[in-house]
C-alpha positions in Angstrom: 164.7 7.6 47.7 162.9 10.8 45.9 165.1 14.0 44.4 164.4 17.5 43.7 164.2 19.4 40.7 168.4 19.9 40.5 169.0 16.1 41.4 169.5 16.6 45.2 168.3 14.0 47.3 164.9 15.2 48.9 164.5 14.6 52.7 161.9 12.9 53.7 158.9 15.0 55.1 158.2 13.9 58.8 154.7 15.0 60.1 155.2 16.4 63.6 152.5 16.0 66.0 150.2 18.6 66.3 150.1 20.6 69.5 146.5 20.4 71.3 145.7 24.0 72.2 145.3 24.5 76.2 141.9 24.3 77.4 140.5 27.7 78.3 141.1 28.7 82.0 138.3 27.5 84.2 136.5 30.8 85.6 136.5 30.8 89.5 132.9 30.7 90.4 132.0 34.0 92.9 131.9 33.3 96.5 128.3 32.8 97.6 126.6 36.1 98.9 126.2 36.1 102.7 122.5 35.7 103.7 123.0 38.4 106.2 122.4 36.3 109.1 125.0 34.7 111.2 125.3 31.4 112.8 127.6 32.5 116.0 128.0 29.6 118.6 124.9 27.2 118.3 122.5 29.9 117.0 121.3 29.4 113.7 119.2 32.0 112.3 116.9 31.4 109.0 118.7 32.3 106.0 117.2 35.0 103.8 115.0 33.2 101.7 113.2 31.2 104.7 113.1 34.6 106.6 109.3 36.3 106.7 111.1 39.9 107.3 109.8 42.2 104.4 112.2 44.0 102.2 113.2 47.6 103.2 113.7 47.0 106.8 117.5 47.9 106.9 119.0 51.3 108.2 121.0 53.9 106.9 122.3 57.2 108.5 120.4 59.5 105.6 117.0 58.2 107.2 115.4 60.2 110.0 114.8 58.5 113.3 110.8 59.2 113.0 111.0 56.2 110.5 112.6 53.9 113.2 110.9 50.7 114.0 112.8 49.4 117.0 112.5 46.1 118.3 113.0 46.6 122.1 114.4 43.7 123.3 116.8 41.2 121.2 119.3 39.8 124.0 118.5 36.1 123.5 118.9 33.9 120.6 115.1 33.6 120.6 114.3 37.2 120.7 116.8 38.0 118.1 115.3 35.5 115.6 111.9 37.1 116.3 113.3 40.7 115.6 115.0 39.2 112.4 111.6 38.0 111.1 109.8 41.4 112.0 109.9 44.6 110.0 112.1 46.1 112.7 114.9 48.3 111.3 116.2 48.9 114.9 117.3 46.2 117.3 117.8 47.3 120.9 119.8 45.2 123.3 121.0 45.4 126.8 124.5 45.1 127.9 125.7 43.8 131.5 128.7 41.7 132.7 128.2 37.8 132.6 127.2 36.8 135.9 130.1 34.0 136.1 132.8 35.9 134.5 133.9 39.4 133.2 133.0 39.5 129.6 129.7 41.5 128.5 126.6 39.6 127.5 123.1 40.7 126.3 121.0 40.9 129.4 118.4 43.1 130.7 117.9 42.1 134.2 120.6 41.8 136.8 119.4 38.2 137.5 119.2 35.3 134.5 116.4 35.6 132.2 114.5 33.1 130.0 116.0 32.0 127.0 119.7 31.6 125.5 121.4 35.0 126.1 123.8 36.2 123.3 127.2 37.4 124.0 127.9 41.1 122.9 130.3 39.7 120.2 127.5 37.3 118.5 124.8 40.2 118.7 127.3 42.6 117.3 128.2 40.2 114.6 124.6 39.5 113.7 123.3 43.0 113.9 126.2 43.9 111.5 125.1 41.3 109.1 121.0 42.2 109.3 121.7 45.6 108.1 119.7 47.0 111.0 120.5 50.0 113.2 121.8 48.9 116.3 121.2 50.4 120.0 122.8 49.3 122.9 121.6 50.2 126.3 124.4 49.5 128.6 123.4 48.8 132.2 126.4 48.5 133.7 128.7 51.6 133.0 131.8 49.4 134.1 131.5 47.5 130.8 131.7 50.8 128.4 135.5 50.1 128.0 134.9 46.2 126.8 132.0 47.3 124.8 133.5 50.0 122.9 136.6 47.5 121.8 134.0 44.9 120.7 132.2 47.7 118.6 135.3 48.6 116.9 136.4 44.8 116.5 133.4 43.8 114.9 133.5 47.1 112.7 129.9 48.3 113.3 129.2 51.4 110.6 128.6 54.5 112.8 125.8 55.6 111.1 123.7 52.3 112.3 125.0 52.9 115.8 123.3 54.2 118.8 125.0 54.4 122.5 122.4 54.6 125.5 123.8 55.5 129.1 122.3 57.1 132.0 123.0 60.7 132.6 125.8 60.4 135.1 127.5 57.5 133.2 127.4 59.6 129.9 128.9 62.7 131.6 131.9 60.0 132.1 132.2 58.1 129.2 130.5 60.3 126.6 133.9 62.2 125.3 135.6 59.0 124.7 132.5 57.5 123.1 132.4 60.5 120.9 136.1 60.7 120.3 136.0 57.0 119.0 132.8 57.1 117.1 132.2 60.4 116.0 129.1 59.8 114.0 127.4 57.4 116.5 124.1 58.7 117.9 124.3 59.3 121.6 121.1 58.7 123.6 121.1 61.2 126.1 118.8 60.4 129.3 117.2 62.7 131.8 118.8 63.4 135.2 115.9 62.6 137.0 113.5 59.7 137.3 110.6 61.9 137.8 108.8 64.2 135.1 111.5 65.9 132.7 110.7 69.5 132.7 112.5 72.6 131.2 115.5 72.7 134.0 116.2 69.1 133.4 115.9 69.3 129.6 118.4 72.3 129.6 121.1 70.1 131.3 120.5 67.2 128.5 121.1 70.0 125.9 124.2 71.2 127.7 125.6 67.6 127.5 124.7 67.4 124.1 126.3 70.5 123.2 129.5 69.5 125.0 129.7 66.2 123.4 128.9 67.4 120.0 127.4 65.2 117.1 124.3 63.4 116.3 122.1 62.9 119.5 118.8 62.2 120.6 117.0 63.0 123.9 115.3 59.9 125.1 112.6 60.0 128.0 109.8 57.8 129.0 106.7 58.9 127.3 104.6 59.5 130.5 107.3 61.7 131.8 107.9 64.0 128.9 106.4 67.7 129.5 105.7 69.9 126.5 108.4 72.4 127.9 111.0 69.8 127.5 110.0 69.0 124.0 110.2 72.7 123.4 113.9 72.8 124.9 115.2 69.8 123.0 113.9 70.2 119.6 116.4 73.0 118.6 119.3 70.6 119.7 118.1 67.4 118.5 115.5 64.6 117.9 113.1 63.7 120.9 112.7 59.8 121.2 110.5 58.0 123.7 109.8 54.6 125.1 107.4 53.1 127.5 103.9 51.4 127.8 100.6 51.9 126.8 97.0 50.3 126.6 96.9 51.8 123.2 100.2 52.2 121.4 99.2 53.4 118.2 97.0 56.0 119.8 99.7 57.2 122.1 102.3 57.4 119.3 99.8 59.5 117.0 99.4 61.9 120.3 103.3 62.0 121.0 103.8 63.0 117.0 101.3 65.7 117.4 103.1 67.1 120.7 106.3 67.4 118.5 108.1 64.2 119.4 110.3 63.5 116.2 112.9 60.4 117.1 112.2 56.9 117.9 108.6 56.4 119.2 109.0 52.7 121.0 105.9 52.2 122.8 104.7 48.8 124.0 101.6 47.0 125.0 101.1 46.2 128.6 103.3 43.4 129.6 100.8 42.5 132.2 101.7 40.7 135.7 100.5 37.3 135.7 101.2 34.2 137.7 103.4 32.5 135.0 105.9 35.4 135.1 106.2 35.5 138.8 107.0 32.0 138.7 110.0 32.3 135.9 111.1 35.5 138.0 111.5 33.3 141.2 113.1 30.4 139.1 115.7 33.0 137.4 116.3 34.4 141.0 117.3 31.0 142.5 119.3 30.3 139.3 121.1 33.5 139.7 122.2 32.7 143.2 123.1 29.2 142.7 125.5 30.5 139.8 127.3 33.2 142.1 127.8 30.7 144.8 129.0 27.8 142.9 130.2 29.1 139.5 127.3 27.8 137.3 
């Protein structure tokens, strides 16, 4: 026992256990950045590190359409992957009703096609993640309501969206499209299957003025007259599509004539026996599905 200086008993000092400071908070790791490619359904697109696509092939609304490099057909998983691996900054897809149900899918022909066709939702989702411009060529206009709903659902940026309809279908659906997507590009098509002359071009310009917003006038390159180009240019860009034995030479000539939008000229597709056999096979497959439900 011990005493202090004035004779009081000194309490024993009990050393309290030292508190161990809490460990520093573990900093949460940031979520992995998306690769830019979706894996919708069974489609497994290559991750960005494996893709051969060069940088700078995305699209934004401040770029002129003259800089567009269009992948003309991206309806199947195989075609879409090929487009991802290319330098295309626009992807074009065709929309029809599925053969065996009422939902829209990506398909160019009325009958079945070779390859594994994407659903509209898959195409839009992967297209959005890719950063490219997205052109929808709506082959069956009764699919427009479902297409517009799906575009809204997926949330496609409007400055990367182009909607293509025939002249009469655009007359019917254009006002609703413009109301819901005021900044999307409307692809205005000719009212004729023949050569597009000044009178046809004026009708297209009138339709564009009625709908407002960004438009491009789309004509098959071998149906486009100089007088039509002169009529179009004050109202919007002029875009072309088609085939040529020499696409580069055809594109150069079109630029010299004043075409200032998308130039989408492919080489000749040819007409070989393999293609005819595939077409016959797909025709029989389509008839079977329609008769027996696939």
